[in-house]
């Protein structure tokens, strides 16, 4: 049975991966950590500790105390906020990962940590972006993600730490709203469509990006951690995707449920430049071949679920 420590448990992915891992491996075997106070469900659903992953002693202490054998390292700044606060992004995204890898080396843990479509850049082929290709990102977020991929590879080759990871696309979810990301519009649009019947998009029409619904993102994390190592040619940073669309395509799907919905555009030049440097669509065949990655949700199926769940949730709250 695994003993899993999660960093960044209160973030967009952590708030849903934590309960999923507790369900799979037993609540007492999964300790959630974050620098933020947790919502009641995370605190009551199993062990929780305030831990700052940029503090190497704190990370080492909790790994040892909990006798963790696996670390899911999710604490990170997203792309737009990293562009605004590059020093902090380096500290959280790089120092945090380094500390986790060091703790994993010392206490013999395996590590799952996500990379991102942000690890690609303007000189990367934008359509069907291959698994192994040019990676010269131009954002601080991207710099930390490529360096993180390399550092994970290094800890595996040099020290035998069992590091695994995926390059997530934009993740769409209805539990915790992401903050400071370039793909966040694809979450906000559903909330605004239900509450206001209109949305002003910060990316321009025609901006294709890879996306994934949270249940598939959770499945990808668990499946890659459970994958048979003998079958892995890559270890870290597998391209994984479920759909690729521009803003106007989500709007069309939403209109099927909310016909009066309208969308206009007020482009944020910083996030638009980041989005323009990222792939339009990734080729995730390596993940499909090496560990059987399969997504379940496409845009229509995800939209139906988002609208059903959020309509209920927002009605309760108003
Ligand atoms: N969702 C992330 C962002 O927009 C990309 O991985 O920053």
PDB file of C-alpha atoms and ligand atoms in Angstrom:
ATOM      1  CA  UNK A   1       0.000   0.000   0.000  1.00  0.00           C
ATOM      2  CA  UNK A   2       1.310   3.423  -0.935  1.00  0.00           C
ATOM      3  CA  UNK A   3       1.917   6.233   1.602  1.00  0.00           C
ATOM      4  CA  UNK A   4       1.409   9.401  -0.412  1.00  0.00           C
ATOM      5  CA  UNK A   5       2.317  12.984   0.439  1.00  0.00           C
ATOM      6  CA  UNK A   6       0.706  15.708  -1.678  1.00  0.00           C
ATOM      7  CA  UNK A   7       2.044  19.257  -1.956  1.00  0.00           C
ATOM      8  CA  UNK A   8      -0.224  22.033  -3.218  1.00  0.00           C
ATOM      9  CA  UNK A   9      -3.231  19.995  -2.088  1.00  0.00           C
ATOM     10  CA  UNK A  10      -5.523  23.032  -1.952  1.00  0.00           C
ATOM     11  CA  UNK A  11      -4.858  24.008  -5.586  1.00  0.00           C
ATOM     12  CA  UNK A  12      -6.961  23.249  -8.644  1.00  0.00           C
ATOM     13  CA  UNK A  13      -5.606  19.713  -9.187  1.00  0.00           C
ATOM     14  CA  UNK A  14      -4.834  18.914  -5.544  1.00  0.00           C
ATOM     15  CA  UNK A  15      -8.330  19.611  -4.319  1.00  0.00           C
ATOM     16  CA  UNK A  16      -9.632  16.794  -6.545  1.00  0.00           C
ATOM     17  CA  UNK A  17      -6.596  14.491  -6.735  1.00  0.00           C
ATOM     18  CA  UNK A  18      -6.391  14.302  -2.921  1.00  0.00           C
ATOM     19  CA  UNK A  19      -9.866  12.778  -2.420  1.00  0.00           C
ATOM     20  CA  UNK A  20      -9.310  10.488  -5.429  1.00  0.00           C
ATOM     21  CA  UNK A  21      -6.050   9.170  -3.963  1.00  0.00           C
ATOM     22  CA  UNK A  22      -7.677   8.760  -0.534  1.00  0.00           C
ATOM     23  CA  UNK A  23     -10.396   6.719  -2.191  1.00  0.00           C
ATOM     24  CA  UNK A  24      -7.831   4.516  -3.997  1.00  0.00           C
ATOM     25  CA  UNK A  25      -5.232   4.038  -1.284  1.00  0.00           C
ATOM     26  CA  UNK A  26      -7.105   4.713   1.988  1.00  0.00           C
ATOM     27  CA  UNK A  27      -7.582   8.093   3.672  1.00  0.00           C
ATOM     28  CA  UNK A  28      -4.948   7.469   6.347  1.00  0.00           C
ATOM     29  CA  UNK A  29      -2.316   6.743   3.684  1.00  0.00           C
ATOM     30  CA  UNK A  30      -2.607  10.123   1.954  1.00  0.00           C
ATOM     31  CA  UNK A  31      -1.387  13.287   3.673  1.00  0.00           C
ATOM     32  CA  UNK A  32      -2.369  16.578   2.076  1.00  0.00           C
ATOM     33  CA  UNK A  33      -0.081  19.595   2.525  1.00  0.00           C
ATOM     34  CA  UNK A  34      -0.245  23.213   1.405  1.00  0.00           C
ATOM     35  CA  UNK A  35       0.698  26.680   2.636  1.00  0.00           C
ATOM     36  CA  UNK A  36      -2.998  27.628   2.630  1.00  0.00           C
ATOM     37  CA  UNK A  37      -5.650  26.621   5.129  1.00  0.00           C
ATOM     38  CA  UNK A  38      -7.552  23.718   3.639  1.00  0.00           C
ATOM     39  CA  UNK A  39     -11.262  23.575   2.882  1.00  0.00           C
ATOM     40  CA  UNK A  40     -13.205  21.391   5.328  1.00  0.00           C
ATOM     41  CA  UNK A  41     -13.431  18.427   2.952  1.00  0.00           C
ATOM     42  CA  UNK A  42      -9.622  18.159   2.645  1.00  0.00           C
ATOM     43  CA  UNK A  43      -9.072  18.586   6.374  1.00  0.00           C
ATOM     44  CA  UNK A  44     -11.778  16.189   7.444  1.00  0.00           C
ATOM     45  CA  UNK A  45     -11.114  13.602   4.730  1.00  0.00           C
ATOM     46  CA  UNK A  46      -7.677  12.574   6.039  1.00  0.00           C
ATOM     47  CA  UNK A  47      -4.408  13.921   7.448  1.00  0.00           C
ATOM     48  CA  UNK A  48      -3.469  17.512   6.546  1.00  0.00           C
ATOM     49  CA  UNK A  49      -0.421  19.607   7.458  1.00  0.00           C
ATOM     50  CA  UNK A  50       0.642  23.153   6.585  1.00  0.00           C
ATOM     51  CA  UNK A  51       3.999  22.680   4.780  1.00  0.00           C
ATOM     52  CA  UNK A  52       5.937  25.114   2.597  1.00  0.00           C
ATOM     53  CA  UNK A  53       7.707  23.117  -0.122  1.00  0.00           C
ATOM     54  CA  UNK A  54      10.291  25.881  -0.568  1.00  0.00           C
ATOM     55  CA  UNK A  55      11.585  24.941   2.911  1.00  0.00           C
ATOM     56  CA  UNK A  56      13.782  21.876   2.404  1.00  0.00           C
ATOM     57  CA  UNK A  57      13.773  20.992   6.109  1.00  0.00           C
ATOM     58  CA  UNK A  58       9.994  21.131   6.315  1.00  0.00           C
ATOM     59  CA  UNK A  59       9.618  18.823   3.293  1.00  0.00           C
ATOM     60  CA  UNK A  60      12.210  16.346   4.567  1.00  0.00           C
ATOM     61  CA  UNK A  61      10.620  16.362   8.041  1.00  0.00           C
ATOM     62  CA  UNK A  62       7.096  15.604   6.839  1.00  0.00           C
ATOM     63  CA  UNK A  63       8.218  12.892   4.383  1.00  0.00           C
ATOM     64  CA  UNK A  64      10.118  11.173   7.189  1.00  0.00           C
ATOM     65  CA  UNK A  65       7.430  11.632   9.835  1.00  0.00           C
ATOM     66  CA  UNK A  66       4.622  10.353   7.586  1.00  0.00           C
ATOM     67  CA  UNK A  67       6.870   7.579   6.214  1.00  0.00           C
ATOM     68  CA  UNK A  68       5.808   8.544   2.696  1.00  0.00           C
ATOM     69  CA  UNK A  69       6.928   6.375  -0.206  1.00  0.00           C
ATOM     70  CA  UNK A  70       5.353   8.561  -2.917  1.00  0.00           C
ATOM     71  CA  UNK A  71       5.235  12.346  -3.342  1.00  0.00           C
ATOM     72  CA  UNK A  72       2.676  14.027  -5.596  1.00  0.00           C
ATOM     73  CA  UNK A  73       4.238  17.421  -6.033  1.00  0.00           C
ATOM     74  CA  UNK A  74       1.577  19.816  -7.282  1.00  0.00           C
ATOM     75  CA  UNK A  75       2.593  23.135  -5.708  1.00  0.00           C
ATOM     76  CA  UNK A  76       3.387  25.579  -8.525  1.00  0.00           C
ATOM     77  CA  UNK A  77       2.604  29.037  -9.880  1.00  0.00           C
ATOM     78  CA  UNK A  78       0.695  29.058 -13.192  1.00  0.00           C
ATOM     79  CA  UNK A  79       1.796  30.864 -16.329  1.00  0.00           C
ATOM     80  CA  UNK A  80       0.305  34.361 -16.083  1.00  0.00           C
ATOM     81  CA  UNK A  81       1.121  34.843 -12.410  1.00  0.00           C
ATOM     82  CA  UNK A  82       4.628  33.453 -13.022  1.00  0.00           C
ATOM     83  CA  UNK A  83       5.106  36.113 -15.714  1.00  0.00           C
ATOM     84  CA  UNK A  84       4.010  38.751 -13.215  1.00  0.00           C
ATOM     85  CA  UNK A  85       6.199  37.374 -10.389  1.00  0.00           C
ATOM     86  CA  UNK A  86       9.159  35.611 -12.028  1.00  0.00           C
ATOM     87  CA  UNK A  87      11.261  35.539  -8.831  1.00  0.00           C
ATOM     88  CA  UNK A  88       8.521  33.875  -6.869  1.00  0.00           C
ATOM     89  CA  UNK A  89       7.842  31.488  -9.769  1.00  0.00           C
ATOM     90  CA  UNK A  90      11.459  30.365  -9.759  1.00  0.00           C
ATOM     91  CA  UNK A  91      11.371  29.878  -5.995  1.00  0.00           C
ATOM     92  CA  UNK A  92       8.119  27.910  -5.883  1.00  0.00           C
ATOM     93  CA  UNK A  93       8.423  25.982  -9.158  1.00  0.00           C
ATOM     94  CA  UNK A  94      12.155  25.207  -9.067  1.00  0.00           C
ATOM     95  CA  UNK A  95      13.243  25.292  -5.419  1.00  0.00           C
ATOM     96  CA  UNK A  96      10.049  23.475  -4.458  1.00  0.00           C
ATOM     97  CA  UNK A  97      10.709  20.692  -6.972  1.00  0.00           C
ATOM     98  CA  UNK A  98      14.395  20.443  -6.058  1.00  0.00           C
ATOM     99  CA  UNK A  99      13.478  20.065  -2.373  1.00  0.00           C
ATOM    100  CA  UNK A 100      10.930  17.383  -3.160  1.00  0.00           C
ATOM    101  CA  UNK A 101      13.432  15.452  -5.310  1.00  0.00           C
ATOM    102  CA  UNK A 102      16.052  15.689  -2.577  1.00  0.00           C
ATOM    103  CA  UNK A 103      13.588  14.375   0.018  1.00  0.00           C
ATOM    104  CA  UNK A 104      12.609  11.610  -2.420  1.00  0.00           C
ATOM    105  CA  UNK A 105      16.264  10.670  -2.901  1.00  0.00           C
ATOM    106  CA  UNK A 106      16.952  10.608   0.841  1.00  0.00           C
ATOM    107  CA  UNK A 107      13.805   8.714   1.871  1.00  0.00           C
ATOM    108  CA  UNK A 108      13.475   6.565  -1.281  1.00  0.00           C
ATOM    109  CA  UNK A 109      10.170   7.889  -2.529  1.00  0.00           C
ATOM    110  CA  UNK A 110       8.754   7.929  -6.025  1.00  0.00           C
ATOM    111  CA  UNK A 111       7.632  11.312  -7.361  1.00  0.00           C
ATOM    112  CA  UNK A 112       4.765  12.417  -9.591  1.00  0.00           C
ATOM    113  CA  UNK A 113       4.913  16.024 -10.740  1.00  0.00           C
ATOM    114  CA  UNK A 114       3.092  17.666 -13.632  1.00  0.00           C
ATOM    115  CA  UNK A 115       4.725  19.483 -16.495  1.00  0.00           C
ATOM    116  CA  UNK A 116       2.589  21.421 -18.951  1.00  0.00           C
ATOM    117  CA  UNK A 117       1.914  22.552 -22.505  1.00  0.00           C
ATOM    118  CA  UNK A 118       3.820  25.581 -21.190  1.00  0.00           C
ATOM    119  CA  UNK A 119       7.052  23.593 -21.604  1.00  0.00           C
ATOM    120  CA  UNK A 120       6.816  24.308 -25.348  1.00  0.00           C
ATOM    121  CA  UNK A 121       7.553  27.572 -27.106  1.00  0.00           C
ATOM    122  CA  UNK A 122       7.171  29.507 -30.342  1.00  0.00           C
ATOM    123  CA  UNK A 123       9.715  27.374 -32.241  1.00  0.00           C
ATOM    124  CA  UNK A 124       7.979  24.110 -31.284  1.00  0.00           C
ATOM    125  CA  UNK A 125       5.824  22.595 -34.068  1.00  0.00           C
ATOM    126  CA  UNK A 126       2.348  23.840 -33.098  1.00  0.00           C
ATOM    127  CA  UNK A 127       0.176  21.149 -34.631  1.00  0.00           C
ATOM    128  CA  UNK A 128       0.312  17.576 -33.348  1.00  0.00           C
ATOM    129  CA  UNK A 129       3.283  18.631 -31.228  1.00  0.00           C
ATOM    130  CA  UNK A 130       5.453  15.511 -30.867  1.00  0.00           C
ATOM    131  CA  UNK A 131       6.509  13.984 -27.558  1.00  0.00           C
ATOM    132  CA  UNK A 132      10.169  14.706 -28.279  1.00  0.00           C
ATOM    133  CA  UNK A 133      10.654  18.042 -30.008  1.00  0.00           C
ATOM    134  CA  UNK A 134      12.054  21.567 -29.687  1.00  0.00           C
ATOM    135  CA  UNK A 135      11.446  23.065 -26.232  1.00  0.00           C
ATOM    136  CA  UNK A 136      12.494  26.707 -26.081  1.00  0.00           C
ATOM    137  CA  UNK A 137       9.670  28.325 -24.049  1.00  0.00           C
ATOM    138  CA  UNK A 138       9.646  32.101 -23.698  1.00  0.00           C
ATOM    139  CA  UNK A 139       7.721  32.403 -20.414  1.00  0.00           C
ATOM    140  CA  UNK A 140       9.136  31.990 -16.897  1.00  0.00           C
ATOM    141  CA  UNK A 141       6.517  29.301 -16.301  1.00  0.00           C
ATOM    142  CA  UNK A 142       7.791  27.417 -19.348  1.00  0.00           C
ATOM    143  CA  UNK A 143      11.426  27.809 -18.289  1.00  0.00           C
ATOM    144  CA  UNK A 144      10.602  26.254 -14.904  1.00  0.00           C
ATOM    145  CA  UNK A 145       8.603  23.459 -16.515  1.00  0.00           C
ATOM    146  CA  UNK A 146      11.377  22.429 -18.953  1.00  0.00           C
ATOM    147  CA  UNK A 147      13.984  22.666 -16.209  1.00  0.00           C
ATOM    148  CA  UNK A 148      11.685  20.594 -13.990  1.00  0.00           C
ATOM    149  CA  UNK A 149      11.330  17.894 -16.666  1.00  0.00           C
ATOM    150  CA  UNK A 150      15.113  17.727 -16.997  1.00  0.00           C
ATOM    151  CA  UNK A 151      15.661  17.681 -13.248  1.00  0.00           C
ATOM    152  CA  UNK A 152      13.231  14.769 -12.868  1.00  0.00           C
ATOM    153  CA  UNK A 153      15.023  12.872 -15.651  1.00  0.00           C
ATOM    154  CA  UNK A 154      18.328  13.617 -13.932  1.00  0.00           C
ATOM    155  CA  UNK A 155      17.173  12.325 -10.517  1.00  0.00           C
ATOM    156  CA  UNK A 156      15.982   9.126 -12.177  1.00  0.00           C
ATOM    157  CA  UNK A 157      19.184   8.526 -14.150  1.00  0.00           C
ATOM    158  CA  UNK A 158      21.646   9.704 -11.506  1.00  0.00           C
ATOM    159  CA  UNK A 159      19.976   8.557  -8.273  1.00  0.00           C
ATOM    160  CA  UNK A 160      17.322   6.050  -9.381  1.00  0.00           C
ATOM    161  CA  UNK A 161      14.422   8.139  -8.054  1.00  0.00           C
ATOM    162  CA  UNK A 162      11.252   6.820  -9.725  1.00  0.00           C
ATOM    163  CA  UNK A 163      10.043  10.104 -11.226  1.00  0.00           C
ATOM    164  CA  UNK A 164       6.932  10.220 -13.395  1.00  0.00           C
ATOM    165  CA  UNK A 165       4.930  13.008 -14.951  1.00  0.00           C
ATOM    166  CA  UNK A 166       2.659  14.287 -17.687  1.00  0.00           C
ATOM    167  CA  UNK A 167       2.458  17.510 -19.669  1.00  0.00           C
ATOM    168  CA  UNK A 168      -1.025  18.656 -18.744  1.00  0.00           C
ATOM    169  CA  UNK A 169      -2.987  20.850 -21.092  1.00  0.00           C
ATOM    170  CA  UNK A 170      -5.432  23.421 -19.670  1.00  0.00           C
ATOM    171  CA  UNK A 171      -7.541  21.673 -17.044  1.00  0.00           C
ATOM    172  CA  UNK A 172     -11.236  22.391 -16.728  1.00  0.00           C
ATOM    173  CA  UNK A 173     -12.937  21.649 -13.430  1.00  0.00           C
ATOM    174  CA  UNK A 174     -15.909  22.596 -11.291  1.00  0.00           C
ATOM    175  CA  UNK A 175     -14.472  22.262  -7.792  1.00  0.00           C
ATOM    176  CA  UNK A 176     -11.605  24.764  -7.327  1.00  0.00           C
ATOM    177  CA  UNK A 177     -11.199  27.636  -9.793  1.00  0.00           C
ATOM    178  CA  UNK A 178      -7.654  27.951 -11.198  1.00  0.00           C
ATOM    179  CA  UNK A 179      -5.881  31.258 -10.759  1.00  0.00           C
ATOM    180  CA  UNK A 180      -3.193  32.932 -12.793  1.00  0.00           C
ATOM    181  CA  UNK A 181      -3.210  30.561 -15.762  1.00  0.00           C
ATOM    182  CA  UNK A 182      -3.536  31.254 -19.481  1.00  0.00           C
ATOM    183  CA  UNK A 183      -6.101  28.497 -19.990  1.00  0.00           C
ATOM    184  CA  UNK A 184      -8.297  29.701 -17.073  1.00  0.00           C
ATOM    185  CA  UNK A 185     -10.781  31.296 -19.479  1.00  0.00           C
ATOM    186  CA  UNK A 186     -12.072  27.822 -20.316  1.00  0.00           C
ATOM    187  CA  UNK A 187     -13.180  27.426 -16.683  1.00  0.00           C
ATOM    188  CA  UNK A 188     -14.403  30.994 -16.068  1.00  0.00           C
ATOM    189  CA  UNK A 189     -16.600  30.877 -19.165  1.00  0.00           C
ATOM    190  CA  UNK A 190     -18.849  28.195 -17.636  1.00  0.00           C
ATOM    191  CA  UNK A 191     -19.305  30.081 -14.351  1.00  0.00           C
ATOM    192  CA  UNK A 192     -20.110  33.337 -16.152  1.00  0.00           C
ATOM    193  CA  UNK A 193     -22.402  31.634 -18.661  1.00  0.00           C
ATOM    194  CA  UNK A 194     -24.489  30.225 -15.817  1.00  0.00           C
ATOM    195  CA  UNK A 195     -24.412  33.332 -13.609  1.00  0.00           C
ATOM    196  CA  UNK A 196     -24.440  36.193 -16.149  1.00  0.00           C
ATOM    197  CA  UNK A 197     -25.343  34.640 -19.509  1.00  0.00           C
ATOM    198  CA  UNK A 198     -22.306  36.417 -20.984  1.00  0.00           C
ATOM    199  CA  UNK A 199     -18.516  36.254 -20.859  1.00  0.00           C
ATOM    200  CA  UNK A 200     -15.633  38.503 -21.916  1.00  0.00           C
ATOM    201  CA  UNK A 201     -12.742  36.336 -23.067  1.00  0.00           C
ATOM    202  CA  UNK A 202      -9.118  37.386 -22.530  1.00  0.00           C
ATOM    203  CA  UNK A 203      -7.837  35.263 -25.435  1.00  0.00           C
ATOM    204  CA  UNK A 204      -8.754  36.079 -28.997  1.00  0.00           C
ATOM    205  CA  UNK A 205     -10.935  34.106 -31.361  1.00  0.00           C
ATOM    206  CA  UNK A 206      -9.063  31.302 -33.109  1.00  0.00           C
ATOM    207  CA  UNK A 207      -6.627  30.601 -30.233  1.00  0.00           C
ATOM    208  CA  UNK A 208      -6.501  26.806 -30.219  1.00  0.00           C
ATOM    209  CA  UNK A 209      -5.153  25.157 -27.061  1.00  0.00           C
ATOM    210  CA  UNK A 210      -5.178  21.614 -25.684  1.00  0.00           C
ATOM    211  CA  UNK A 211      -7.617  21.043 -22.813  1.00  0.00           C
ATOM    212  CA  UNK A 212      -8.756  18.234 -20.509  1.00  0.00           C
ATOM    213  CA  UNK A 213     -11.612  17.684 -18.066  1.00  0.00           C
ATOM    214  CA  UNK A 214     -10.538  17.109 -14.458  1.00  0.00           C
ATOM    215  CA  UNK A 215     -11.709  13.470 -14.176  1.00  0.00           C
ATOM    216  CA  UNK A 216      -9.336  12.641 -17.049  1.00  0.00           C
ATOM    217  CA  UNK A 217      -6.519  14.661 -15.443  1.00  0.00           C
ATOM    218  CA  UNK A 218      -6.943  12.655 -12.219  1.00  0.00           C
ATOM    219  CA  UNK A 219      -6.968   9.411 -14.183  1.00  0.00           C
ATOM    220  CA  UNK A 220      -3.770  10.409 -16.026  1.00  0.00           C
ATOM    221  CA  UNK A 221      -1.962  11.086 -12.728  1.00  0.00           C
ATOM    222  CA  UNK A 222      -2.991   7.777 -11.152  1.00  0.00           C
ATOM    223  CA  UNK A 223      -2.402   5.740 -14.321  1.00  0.00           C
ATOM    224  CA  UNK A 224       1.108   7.078 -14.940  1.00  0.00           C
ATOM    225  CA  UNK A 225       2.037   6.487 -11.287  1.00  0.00           C
ATOM    226  CA  UNK A 226       0.717   2.921 -11.549  1.00  0.00           C
ATOM    227  CA  UNK A 227       2.290   2.240 -14.971  1.00  0.00           C
ATOM    228  CA  UNK A 228       4.563  -0.765 -15.352  1.00  0.00           C
ATOM    229  CA  UNK A 229       8.082   0.738 -15.384  1.00  0.00           C
ATOM    230  CA  UNK A 230       9.302  -1.958 -17.768  1.00  0.00           C
ATOM    231  CA  UNK A 231       7.045  -0.488 -20.460  1.00  0.00           C
ATOM    232  CA  UNK A 232       8.129   3.123 -20.036  1.00  0.00           C
ATOM    233  CA  UNK A 233      10.451   4.523 -22.677  1.00  0.00           C
ATOM    234  CA  UNK A 234       9.798   8.066 -21.441  1.00  0.00           C
ATOM    235  CA  UNK A 235       9.303   8.614 -17.723  1.00  0.00           C
ATOM    236  CA  UNK A 236       8.496  12.235 -17.241  1.00  0.00           C
ATOM    237  CA  UNK A 237       6.508  14.727 -19.118  1.00  0.00           C
ATOM    238  CA  UNK A 238       4.265  12.575 -21.284  1.00  0.00           C
ATOM    239  CA  UNK A 239       2.113  14.661 -23.611  1.00  0.00           C
ATOM    240  CA  UNK A 240      -1.519  14.009 -22.625  1.00  0.00           C
ATOM    241  CA  UNK A 241      -4.537  15.662 -24.159  1.00  0.00           C
ATOM    242  CA  UNK A 242      -8.256  15.145 -24.571  1.00  0.00           C
ATOM    243  CA  UNK A 243      -9.422  17.976 -26.844  1.00  0.00           C
ATOM    244  CA  UNK A 244      -8.233  21.111 -28.593  1.00  0.00           C
ATOM    245  CA  UNK A 245     -10.439  24.126 -29.254  1.00  0.00           C
ATOM    246  CA  UNK A 246     -10.497  27.943 -29.482  1.00  0.00           C
ATOM    247  CA  UNK A 247     -12.808  30.058 -27.252  1.00  0.00           C
ATOM    248  CA  UNK A 248     -15.586  30.326 -29.829  1.00  0.00           C
ATOM    249  CA  UNK A 249     -15.990  26.541 -29.927  1.00  0.00           C
ATOM    250  CA  UNK A 250     -16.784  26.360 -26.185  1.00  0.00           C
ATOM    251  CA  UNK A 251     -19.243  29.213 -26.683  1.00  0.00           C
ATOM    252  CA  UNK A 252     -21.055  27.188 -29.368  1.00  0.00           C
ATOM    253  CA  UNK A 253     -21.333  24.193 -27.028  1.00  0.00           C
ATOM    254  CA  UNK A 254     -22.563  26.342 -24.128  1.00  0.00           C
ATOM    255  CA  UNK A 255     -25.241  27.911 -26.337  1.00  0.00           C
ATOM    256  CA  UNK A 256     -26.772  24.451 -26.785  1.00  0.00           C
ATOM    257  CA  UNK A 257     -27.776  24.674 -23.093  1.00  0.00           C
ATOM    258  CA  UNK A 258     -27.981  28.454 -22.638  1.00  0.00           C
ATOM    259  CA  UNK A 259     -29.148  29.833 -26.016  1.00  0.00           C
ATOM    260  CA  UNK A 260     -29.002  33.475 -24.886  1.00  0.00           C
ATOM    261  CA  UNK A 261     -25.288  33.170 -23.946  1.00  0.00           C
ATOM    262  CA  UNK A 262     -23.034  35.736 -25.633  1.00  0.00           C
ATOM    263  CA  UNK A 263     -19.270  36.159 -25.627  1.00  0.00           C
ATOM    264  CA  UNK A 264     -17.102  39.137 -26.511  1.00  0.00           C
ATOM    265  CA  UNK A 265     -13.345  39.648 -26.332  1.00  0.00           C
ATOM    266  CA  UNK A 266     -11.009  41.917 -24.376  1.00  0.00           C
ATOM    267  CA  UNK A 267      -7.605  40.453 -25.159  1.00  0.00           C
ATOM    268  CA  UNK A 268      -4.927  40.408 -22.469  1.00  0.00           C
ATOM    269  CA  UNK A 269      -1.656  40.831 -24.441  1.00  0.00           C
ATOM    270  CA  UNK A 270       0.432  38.924 -21.886  1.00  0.00           C
ATOM    271  CA  UNK A 271      -1.762  35.840 -21.796  1.00  0.00           C
ATOM    272  CA  UNK A 272      -2.361  36.015 -25.557  1.00  0.00           C
ATOM    273  CA  UNK A 273       1.413  35.993 -26.194  1.00  0.00           C
ATOM    274  CA  UNK A 274       1.796  32.997 -23.889  1.00  0.00           C
ATOM    275  CA  UNK A 275      -1.063  31.141 -25.596  1.00  0.00           C
ATOM    276  CA  UNK A 276       0.338  31.926 -29.047  1.00  0.00           C
ATOM    277  CA  UNK A 277       3.653  30.348 -28.052  1.00  0.00           C
ATOM    278  CA  UNK A 278       1.978  27.075 -26.970  1.00  0.00           C
ATOM    279  CA  UNK A 279       0.862  24.148 -29.136  1.00  0.00           C
ATOM    280  CA  UNK A 280      -2.490  24.166 -30.900  1.00  0.00           C
ATOM    281  CA  UNK A 281      -2.724  20.422 -30.284  1.00  0.00           C
ATOM    282  CA  UNK A 282      -0.331  17.813 -28.889  1.00  0.00           C
ATOM    283  CA  UNK A 283       0.396  14.308 -30.116  1.00  0.00           C
ATOM    284  CA  UNK A 284      -0.034  12.106 -27.042  1.00  0.00           C
ATOM    285  CA  UNK A 285       0.572   8.740 -28.718  1.00  0.00           C
ATOM    286  CA  UNK A 286       3.599   7.952 -26.498  1.00  0.00           C
ATOM    287  CA  UNK A 287       1.354   8.038 -23.393  1.00  0.00           C
ATOM    288  CA  UNK A 288      -1.274   5.960 -25.194  1.00  0.00           C
ATOM    289  CA  UNK A 289       1.308   3.354 -26.255  1.00  0.00           C
ATOM    290  CA  UNK A 290       3.521   3.198 -23.158  1.00  0.00           C
ATOM    291  CA  UNK A 291       0.893   3.187 -20.376  1.00  0.00           C
ATOM    292  CA  UNK A 292      -2.478   3.001 -22.070  1.00  0.00           C
ATOM    293  CA  UNK A 293      -3.563   6.644 -21.650  1.00  0.00           C
ATOM    294  CA  UNK A 294      -7.154   7.164 -22.787  1.00  0.00           C
ATOM    295  CA  UNK A 295      -9.375  10.174 -22.228  1.00  0.00           C
ATOM    296  CA  UNK A 296     -13.089   9.900 -21.606  1.00  0.00           C
ATOM    297  CA  UNK A 297     -14.369  13.456 -22.018  1.00  0.00           C
ATOM    298  CA  UNK A 298     -14.539  15.448 -25.244  1.00  0.00           C
ATOM    299  CA  UNK A 299     -15.884  19.005 -25.483  1.00  0.00           C
ATOM    300  CA  UNK A 300     -19.610  18.125 -25.754  1.00  0.00           C
ATOM    301  CA  UNK A 301     -19.501  15.549 -22.943  1.00  0.00           C
ATOM    302  CA  UNK A 302     -17.502  17.856 -20.666  1.00  0.00           C
ATOM    303  CA  UNK A 303     -19.802  20.819 -21.370  1.00  0.00           C
ATOM    304  CA  UNK A 304     -22.890  18.854 -20.413  1.00  0.00           C
ATOM    305  CA  UNK A 305     -21.287  17.783 -17.141  1.00  0.00           C
ATOM    306  CA  UNK A 306     -19.909  21.262 -16.323  1.00  0.00           C
ATOM    307  CA  UNK A 307     -23.294  22.874 -16.911  1.00  0.00           C
ATOM    308  CA  UNK A 308     -25.161  20.225 -14.884  1.00  0.00           C
ATOM    309  CA  UNK A 309     -22.780  20.364 -11.934  1.00  0.00           C
ATOM    310  CA  UNK A 310     -22.274  24.139 -11.857  1.00  0.00           C
ATOM    311  CA  UNK A 311     -25.958  24.944 -12.289  1.00  0.00           C
ATOM    312  CA  UNK A 312     -26.647  22.903  -9.177  1.00  0.00           C
ATOM    313  CA  UNK A 313     -23.661  24.255  -7.261  1.00  0.00           C
ATOM    314  CA  UNK A 314     -24.249  27.928  -8.068  1.00  0.00           C
ATOM    315  CA  UNK A 315     -27.957  27.625  -7.285  1.00  0.00           C
ATOM    316  CA  UNK A 316     -27.091  26.311  -3.830  1.00  0.00           C
ATOM    317  CA  UNK A 317     -24.720  29.217  -3.196  1.00  0.00           C
ATOM    318  CA  UNK A 318     -26.980  32.103  -4.302  1.00  0.00           C
TER     319      UNK A 318
HETATM  320  N1  LIG B   1      -3.071  25.747 -17.216  1.00  0.00           N
HETATM  321  C1  LIG B   1      -1.727  26.227 -17.216  1.00  0.00           C
HETATM  322  C2  LIG B   1      -1.672  27.688 -17.395  1.00  0.00           C
HETATM  323  O1  LIG B   1      -2.502  28.203 -18.091  1.00  0.00           O
HETATM  324  C3  LIG B   1      -0.942  25.567 -18.298  1.00  0.00           C
HETATM  325  O2  LIG B   1      -0.461  24.373 -17.873  1.00  0.00           O
HETATM  326  O3  LIG B   1      -0.788  28.301 -16.908  1.00  0.00           O
END
